[in-house]
């Protein structure tokens, strides 16, 4: 997927170590020694059970064939489970965890979500940062042309607009904070869902919607005009968040539940994290996190900028390409290749 900068960065790190990257369809090449599988459990046909089952069988067969040919399998565990939560995806993930030679994780605490008998296969690789990955701001957007007040903090949600990201919750909560501007940018996964969200948003004048695919050259604009990024994720499936690393890489703090990405650094003070057990507690604790942000901002208008800068220093050090390559060397060395 050429739109996925994560894949580009990880491929680049492996290439710099001297490895050649080929397509999965070329796995029969005798020089192909390792399969690195990202989001392999996700089905391209979430609404077609027959096609999903066929895909499941094909993917399992591919893994078994690869191992019979002596190839090593690295399964990258991005989530607790596929966001679609389909049975087929859960079954394929269980198969991958049990059959992979390495279970690669991007947050150290992710290990606790792997069955104990498989934890010896777990290997931590830092998630990449996105410093200097996206083009600089082009000035296409500013607060005025997005109907945002210039004298109020802006909380940005950016990314694909999908139900598991709890946009409805964010729209409901926005009503309680007229002193804050909420900017929600991204393409809804279907037109009906987008229309339903637009109807909800009309009830508040502090919400701006930019429902479209956000190209790389526009992303920096949106981050530049925001004060923080807000991500009310579903913790039942989410482990890692590239958007959190994107925010940190652009010197922005975040408001988000303590998924594994943030749980790893729960002792740091450059973000607003919270926990929850169910939907009602999610709303309550998200509000507490926003209240904490408002309180900090009212005491010191520069606090969000300072937190963003601290987050940037953290990812530039701990999630650099050099750190990734260092861990890759160790991981591939464990495979004996």
mmCIF file of N, CA and C in Angstrom, residues 121-182:
data_model
loop_
_atom_site.group_PDB
_atom_site.id
_atom_site.type_symbol
_atom_site.label_atom_id
_atom_site.label_comp_id
_atom_site.label_asym_id
_atom_site.label_seq_id
_atom_site.Cartn_x
_atom_site.Cartn_y
_atom_site.Cartn_z
ATOM 1 N N UNK A 121 8.593 -16.463 21.728
ATOM 2 C CA UNK A 121 8.777 -16.063 20.319
ATOM 3 C C UNK A 121 8.648 -14.553 20.126
ATOM 4 N N UNK A 122 8.265 -13.830 21.160
ATOM 5 C CA UNK A 122 8.011 -12.393 21.040
ATOM 6 C C UNK A 122 9.323 -11.622 20.921
ATOM 7 N N UNK A 123 9.342 -10.633 20.024
ATOM 8 C CA UNK A 123 10.524 -9.779 19.870
ATOM 9 C C UNK A 123 10.053 -8.348 19.636
ATOM 10 N N UNK A 124 10.626 -7.427 20.409
ATOM 11 C CA UNK A 124 10.239 -6.017 20.317
ATOM 12 C C UNK A 124 11.079 -5.263 19.292
ATOM 13 N N UNK A 125 10.391 -4.576 18.386
ATOM 14 C CA UNK A 125 11.014 -3.637 17.434
ATOM 15 C C UNK A 125 10.315 -2.295 17.623
ATOM 16 N N UNK A 126 11.034 -1.200 17.823
ATOM 17 C CA UNK A 126 10.353 0.100 17.980
ATOM 18 C C UNK A 126 9.488 0.430 16.769
ATOM 19 N N UNK A 127 8.338 1.032 17.024
ATOM 20 C CA UNK A 127 7.517 1.559 15.928
ATOM 21 C C UNK A 127 8.242 2.766 15.349
ATOM 22 N N UNK A 128 8.253 2.934 14.045
ATOM 23 C CA UNK A 128 8.965 4.083 13.478
ATOM 24 C C UNK A 128 8.300 5.410 13.817
ATOM 25 N N UNK A 129 9.124 6.446 13.906
ATOM 26 C CA UNK A 129 8.543 7.791 13.966
ATOM 27 C C UNK A 129 8.328 8.287 12.546
ATOM 28 N N UNK A 130 7.727 9.467 12.416
ATOM 29 C CA UNK A 130 7.420 10.020 11.086
ATOM 30 C C UNK A 130 8.064 11.391 10.902
ATOM 31 N N UNK A 131 9.199 11.582 11.551
ATOM 32 C CA UNK A 131 9.903 12.856 11.438
ATOM 33 C C UNK A 131 10.444 13.013 10.009
ATOM 34 N N UNK A 132 10.106 14.131 9.378
ATOM 35 C CA UNK A 132 10.549 14.459 8.011
ATOM 36 C C UNK A 132 10.046 13.470 6.955
ATOM 37 N N UNK A 133 9.009 12.708 7.281
ATOM 38 C CA UNK A 133 8.456 11.749 6.325
ATOM 39 C C UNK A 133 7.420 12.413 5.425
ATOM 40 N N UNK A 134 6.616 13.306 5.987
ATOM 41 C CA UNK A 134 5.568 13.981 5.225
ATOM 42 C C UNK A 134 6.049 15.355 4.778
ATOM 43 N N UNK A 135 5.527 15.868 3.660
ATOM 44 C CA UNK A 135 5.947 17.188 3.159
ATOM 45 C C UNK A 135 5.635 18.286 4.178
ATOM 46 N N UNK A 136 6.413 19.354 4.126
ATOM 47 C CA UNK A 136 6.146 20.503 4.986
ATOM 48 C C UNK A 136 4.805 21.128 4.620
ATOM 49 N N UNK A 137 4.314 21.964 5.537
ATOM 50 C CA UNK A 137 3.029 22.621 5.327
ATOM 51 C C UNK A 137 3.029 23.452 4.045
ATOM 52 N N UNK A 138 1.929 23.328 3.274
ATOM 53 C CA UNK A 138 1.786 24.088 2.030
ATOM 54 C C UNK A 138 0.856 25.288 2.203
ATOM 55 N N UNK A 139 0.256 25.413 3.396
ATOM 56 C CA UNK A 139 -0.607 26.556 3.652
ATOM 57 C C UNK A 139 -1.975 26.468 3.025
ATOM 58 N N UNK A 140 -2.411 25.273 2.633
ATOM 59 C CA UNK A 140 -3.733 25.151 2.020
ATOM 60 C C UNK A 140 -4.827 25.413 3.037
ATOM 61 N N UNK A 141 -4.604 24.960 4.279
ATOM 62 C CA UNK A 141 -5.618 25.132 5.317
ATOM 63 C C UNK A 141 -5.112 26.057 6.413
ATOM 64 N N UNK A 142 -6.019 26.837 6.935
ATOM 65 C CA UNK A 142 -5.757 27.597 8.152
ATOM 66 C C UNK A 142 -7.051 27.595 8.965
ATOM 67 N N UNK A 143 -7.024 28.202 10.116
ATOM 68 C CA UNK A 143 -8.199 28.146 10.989
ATOM 69 C C UNK A 143 -9.402 28.860 10.363
ATOM 70 N N UNK A 144 -9.120 29.902 9.612
ATOM 71 C CA UNK A 144 -10.226 30.664 9.027
ATOM 72 C C UNK A 144 -10.999 29.840 7.998
ATOM 73 N N UNK A 145 -10.289 29.240 7.041
ATOM 74 C CA UNK A 145 -11.018 28.514 5.991
ATOM 75 C C UNK A 145 -11.552 27.161 6.452
ATOM 76 N N UNK A 146 -11.235 26.784 7.701
ATOM 77 C CA UNK A 146 -11.829 25.581 8.284
ATOM 78 C C UNK A 146 -12.861 25.931 9.360
ATOM 79 N N UNK A 147 -13.231 27.218 9.402
ATOM 80 C CA UNK A 147 -14.256 27.715 10.343
ATOM 81 C C UNK A 147 -13.882 27.438 11.796
ATOM 82 N N UNK A 148 -12.603 27.626 12.128
ATOM 83 C CA UNK A 148 -12.117 27.429 13.489
ATOM 84 C C UNK A 148 -11.766 28.776 14.107
ATOM 85 N N UNK A 149 -12.116 28.953 15.357
ATOM 86 C CA UNK A 149 -11.785 30.194 16.053
ATOM 87 C C UNK A 149 -10.270 30.295 16.232
ATOM 88 N N UNK A 150 -9.791 31.509 16.215
ATOM 89 C CA UNK A 150 -8.346 31.716 16.357
ATOM 90 C C UNK A 150 -7.906 31.830 17.804
ATOM 91 N N UNK A 151 -8.879 31.978 18.723
ATOM 92 C CA UNK A 151 -8.525 32.193 20.137
ATOM 93 C C UNK A 151 -8.912 31.010 21.028
ATOM 94 N N UNK A 152 -9.073 29.822 20.443
ATOM 95 C CA UNK A 152 -9.442 28.643 21.229
ATOM 96 C C UNK A 152 -8.566 27.468 20.809
ATOM 97 N N UNK A 153 -8.214 26.590 21.739
ATOM 98 C CA UNK A 153 -7.405 25.423 21.365
ATOM 99 C C UNK A 153 -8.163 24.496 20.418
ATOM 100 N N UNK A 154 -7.438 23.913 19.477
ATOM 101 C CA UNK A 154 -8.025 23.008 18.492
ATOM 102 C C UNK A 154 -7.547 21.585 18.763
ATOM 103 N N UNK A 155 -8.515 20.676 18.915
ATOM 104 C CA UNK A 155 -8.209 19.256 19.053
ATOM 105 C C UNK A 155 -8.516 18.587 17.716
ATOM 106 N N UNK A 156 -7.536 17.907 17.171
ATOM 107 C CA UNK A 156 -7.646 17.303 15.842
ATOM 108 C C UNK A 156 -7.765 15.790 15.925
ATOM 109 N N UNK A 157 -8.771 15.260 15.227
ATOM 110 C CA UNK A 157 -8.782 13.830 14.918
ATOM 111 C C UNK A 157 -8.481 13.709 13.444
ATOM 112 N N UNK A 158 -7.481 12.895 13.092
ATOM 113 C CA UNK A 158 -7.163 12.703 11.681
ATOM 114 C C UNK A 158 -6.934 11.223 11.424
ATOM 115 N N UNK A 159 -7.473 10.752 10.304
ATOM 116 C CA UNK A 159 -7.343 9.342 9.948
ATOM 117 C C UNK A 159 -8.618 8.855 9.292
ATOM 118 N N UNK A 160 -8.601 7.607 8.863
ATOM 119 C CA UNK A 160 -9.798 7.020 8.265
ATOM 120 C C UNK A 160 -10.939 7.053 9.277
ATOM 121 N N UNK A 161 -12.112 7.446 8.835
ATOM 122 C CA UNK A 161 -13.280 7.565 9.709
ATOM 123 C C UNK A 161 -14.001 6.213 9.724
ATOM 124 N N UNK A 162 -13.784 5.458 10.799
ATOM 125 C CA UNK A 162 -14.373 4.124 10.924
ATOM 126 C C UNK A 162 -15.026 3.979 12.296
ATOM 127 N N UNK A 163 -16.041 3.115 12.404
ATOM 128 C CA UNK A 163 -16.786 2.995 13.670
ATOM 129 C C UNK A 163 -15.928 2.684 14.894
ATOM 130 N N UNK A 164 -14.902 1.869 14.756
ATOM 131 C CA UNK A 164 -14.119 1.497 15.940
ATOM 132 C C UNK A 164 -13.328 2.674 16.512
ATOM 133 N N UNK A 165 -13.266 3.777 15.770
ATOM 134 C CA UNK A 165 -12.520 4.943 16.246
ATOM 135 C C UNK A 165 -13.370 5.887 17.091
ATOM 136 N N UNK A 166 -14.638 5.533 17.300
ATOM 137 C CA UNK A 166 -15.498 6.238 18.260
ATOM 138 C C UNK A 166 -15.705 7.718 17.947
ATOM 139 N N UNK A 167 -15.943 8.032 16.679
ATOM 140 C CA UNK A 167 -16.179 9.424 16.294
ATOM 141 C C UNK A 167 -17.493 9.937 16.890
ATOM 142 N N UNK A 168 -18.500 9.057 16.982
ATOM 143 C CA UNK A 168 -19.776 9.468 17.577
ATOM 144 C C UNK A 168 -19.576 9.963 19.008
ATOM 145 N N UNK A 169 -18.760 9.253 19.748
ATOM 146 C CA UNK A 169 -18.454 9.656 21.123
ATOM 147 C C UNK A 169 -17.814 11.039 21.136
ATOM 148 N N UNK A 170 -16.902 11.256 20.231
ATOM 149 C CA UNK A 170 -16.212 12.544 20.163
ATOM 150 C C UNK A 170 -17.188 13.676 19.849
ATOM 151 N N UNK A 171 -18.132 13.430 18.953
ATOM 152 C CA UNK A 171 -19.119 14.450 18.600
ATOM 153 C C UNK A 171 -20.036 14.767 19.773
ATOM 154 N N UNK A 172 -20.412 13.752 20.520
ATOM 155 C CA UNK A 172 -21.255 13.970 21.704
ATOM 156 C C UNK A 172 -20.532 14.776 22.770
ATOM 157 N N UNK A 173 -19.285 14.444 22.985
ATOM 158 C CA UNK A 173 -18.500 15.121 24.015
ATOM 159 C C UNK A 173 -18.222 16.574 23.631
ATOM 160 N N UNK A 174 -18.079 16.837 22.345
ATOM 161 C CA UNK A 174 -17.786 18.199 21.889
ATOM 162 C C UNK A 174 -18.825 19.204 22.378
ATOM 163 N N UNK A 175 -20.087 18.744 22.530
ATOM 164 C CA UNK A 175 -21.151 19.634 23.002
ATOM 165 C C UNK A 175 -20.853 20.203 24.384
ATOM 166 N N UNK A 176 -20.080 19.470 25.171
ATOM 167 C CA UNK A 176 -19.802 19.868 26.555
ATOM 168 C C UNK A 176 -18.641 20.861 26.653
ATOM 169 N N UNK A 177 -17.962 21.122 25.521
ATOM 170 C CA UNK A 177 -16.759 21.957 25.576
ATOM 171 C C UNK A 177 -16.806 23.056 24.510
ATOM 172 N N UNK A 178 -17.688 24.034 24.667
ATOM 173 C CA UNK A 178 -17.782 25.109 23.671
ATOM 174 C C UNK A 178 -16.504 25.946 23.580
ATOM 175 N N UNK A 179 -15.650 25.863 24.615
ATOM 176 C CA UNK A 179 -14.401 26.638 24.615
ATOM 177 C C UNK A 179 -13.297 25.965 23.801
ATOM 178 N N UNK A 180 -13.578 24.778 23.263
ATOM 179 C CA UNK A 180 -12.602 24.041 22.462
ATOM 180 C C UNK A 180 -13.149 23.841 21.054
ATOM 181 N N UNK A 181 -12.255 23.893 20.063
ATOM 182 C CA UNK A 181 -12.619 23.600 18.684
ATOM 183 C C UNK A 181 -12.220 22.157 18.358
ATOM 184 N N UNK A 182 -13.115 21.421 17.726
ATOM 185 C CA UNK A 182 -12.836 20.044 17.325
ATOM 186 C C UNK A 182 -12.795 19.974 15.799
#
